[in-house]
Amino acid sequence: MTTRTEDQQGDAGGERISDAEHAVMEALWKRSPQTAAEVCETVCKDRGWSMPTVKTLLSRLVQKGALATQPDGRRFLYTPLIARSAYVGGESRRLVDRLFGGRAAPLLAHLAQEEALSPDDIAEIERLLQEMKK
Amino acid sequence: MTTRTEDQQGDAGGERISDAEHAVMEALWKRSPQTAAEVCETVCKDRGWSMPTVKTLLSRLVQKGALATQPDGRRFLYTPLIARSAYVGGESRRLVDRLFGGRAAPLLAHLAQEEALSPDDIAEIERLLQEMKK
DNA sequence: CCATTACGATTACACCTGTAATCTGAATAG
DNA sequence: CTATTCAGATTACAGGTGTAATCGTAATGG
């Protein structure tokens, strides 16, 4: 059973994580726990956000069960509840299911056509395949 | 330059195509041109939609520049303006950029871990890589 | 003890999306 | 010529998303 109909990108809570929220998650996957201010430090630059925006996103992520909060005096420390690999795996599967009927090979073909594959990528993929076959 | 900052999934119009809209596009990529009724024939079953829903999606897609209309008596014939390969390529690139820093190899690794790669897939990917190296 | 700060919580609000019902005008049946 | 039908257009409306301002409260400086 390679194709899975039900989507479920990260389990924990099962709620979908939006694009903006994802940026916040990335910051916390890179390092955690962090305070809201620290997260902002990381993402506000890149995305042109202000603190309130980050606060909102953090709250929504907590609601969605994607982050845990741990009180630290007057503030919160935020920690991811879903692993990056779970999220990434889920999103990848979603794409492959939606666009390629669940088959990864056509995806690779497209990436190749789009020149998204460098020679290094090709070498690395071959290495991966070798390992997989073992 | 493997990583592209600007997103641009299908060019024509540049507007993003939503999930529901994508289902309609698929029907028209499979065969075109088609009338709204014909499209509904294809998708209403699968998605549990009614005609009005399909009409709305078709209209939005026309607005977004993803579909062309060609009057046929009282009704319209709809034809995709963006190629499926362009859409699929764009979406794939978006995912790879967003989650894997633009590198395809880690994506493959994840698909492998998630067991989304069958032995057939692996064989086919190897074949693709061989061709690419030529 | 009081004024200011620094947080998280609440509220805001416009746009997008999913999902339709209703309107309007033209073709067609009688 | 008129009533019905059928197509696209307009409107609807709740929930999600991006992006924030404001509120309430607890700590902190003086």
Coordinates of C-alpha atoms in Angstrom, one line a residue, chain A residues 3-87:
Chain A
T3 CA -0.8 5.4 -1.8
R4 CA -2.5 6.8 1.3
T5 CA -5.7 8.5 0.9
E6 CA -6.0 10.2 4.2
D7 CA -3.7 13.1 4.7
Q8 CA -2.0 13.5 7.9
Q9 CA 1.1 15.6 7.7
G10 CA 2.4 15.6 11.2
D11 CA 0.0 13.6 13.4
A12 CA 0.2 15.7 16.5
G13 CA -3.2 17.4 16.4
G14 CA -3.7 16.5 12.8
E15 CA -4.3 20.2 12.0
R16 CA -2.7 21.6 8.9
I17 CA 0.2 24.0 9.3
S18 CA 0.0 27.0 7.0
D19 CA 2.9 28.6 5.2
A20 CA 3.5 31.4 7.6
E21 CA 3.2 29.1 10.5
H22 CA 5.7 26.8 8.9
A23 CA 8.3 29.6 8.9
V24 CA 7.8 29.8 12.7
M25 CA 8.2 26.0 13.0
E26 CA 11.4 26.1 11.1
A27 CA 12.9 28.6 13.6
L28 CA 11.9 26.3 16.4
W29 CA 13.1 23.2 14.7
K30 CA 16.5 24.9 14.3
R31 CA 16.6 25.6 18.0
S32 CA 14.2 25.0 20.9
P33 CA 12.9 26.0 23.2
Q34 CA 12.7 29.6 22.4
T35 CA 10.7 32.6 23.5
A36 CA 8.5 34.6 21.2
A37 CA 11.1 37.3 21.0
E38 CA 13.8 34.9 20.0
V39 CA 11.7 33.4 17.3
C40 CA 10.9 36.9 16.0
E41 CA 14.6 37.6 16.1
T42 CA 15.0 34.8 13.6
V43 CA 12.0 35.2 11.3
C44 CA 10.9 38.8 11.5
K45 CA 13.9 39.9 9.5
D46 CA 13.3 37.4 6.7
R47 CA 9.6 37.8 6.4
G48 CA 9.2 41.4 7.3
W49 CA 7.0 40.6 10.2
S50 CA 6.4 42.4 13.5
M51 CA 6.2 40.8 16.9
P52 CA 2.4 40.7 17.1
T53 CA 2.4 38.6 13.9
V54 CA 4.8 36.1 15.4
K55 CA 2.8 36.0 18.6
T56 CA -0.4 35.2 16.6
L57 CA 1.3 32.5 14.7
L58 CA 2.8 31.0 17.8
S59 CA -0.7 31.0 19.4
R60 CA -2.2 29.3 16.5
L61 CA 0.4 26.7 16.4
V62 CA -0.2 26.0 20.1
Q63 CA -3.9 25.7 19.4
K64 CA -3.2 23.3 16.6
G65 CA -1.1 21.1 18.9
A66 CA 2.1 21.7 16.9
L67 CA 3.9 23.5 19.7
A68 CA 4.1 23.0 23.5
T69 CA 4.5 25.9 25.8
Q70 CA 6.4 25.8 29.0
P71 CA 6.1 28.8 31.3
D72 CA 9.4 30.5 32.1
G73 CA 8.6 33.3 34.6
R74 CA 6.3 35.8 32.8
R75 CA 7.0 34.4 29.4
F76 CA 6.6 31.2 27.4
L77 CA 9.2 28.9 26.0
Y78 CA 7.9 27.2 22.8
T79 CA 8.9 23.7 21.7
P80 CA 7.8 21.8 18.6
L81 CA 5.5 18.9 19.3
I82 CA 5.8 17.5 15.8
A83 CA 9.1 16.5 14.4
R84 CA 10.3 18.3 11.3
S85 CA 10.8 14.9 9.6
A86 CA 7.2 14.0 10.2
Y87 CA 6.0 17.3 8.8

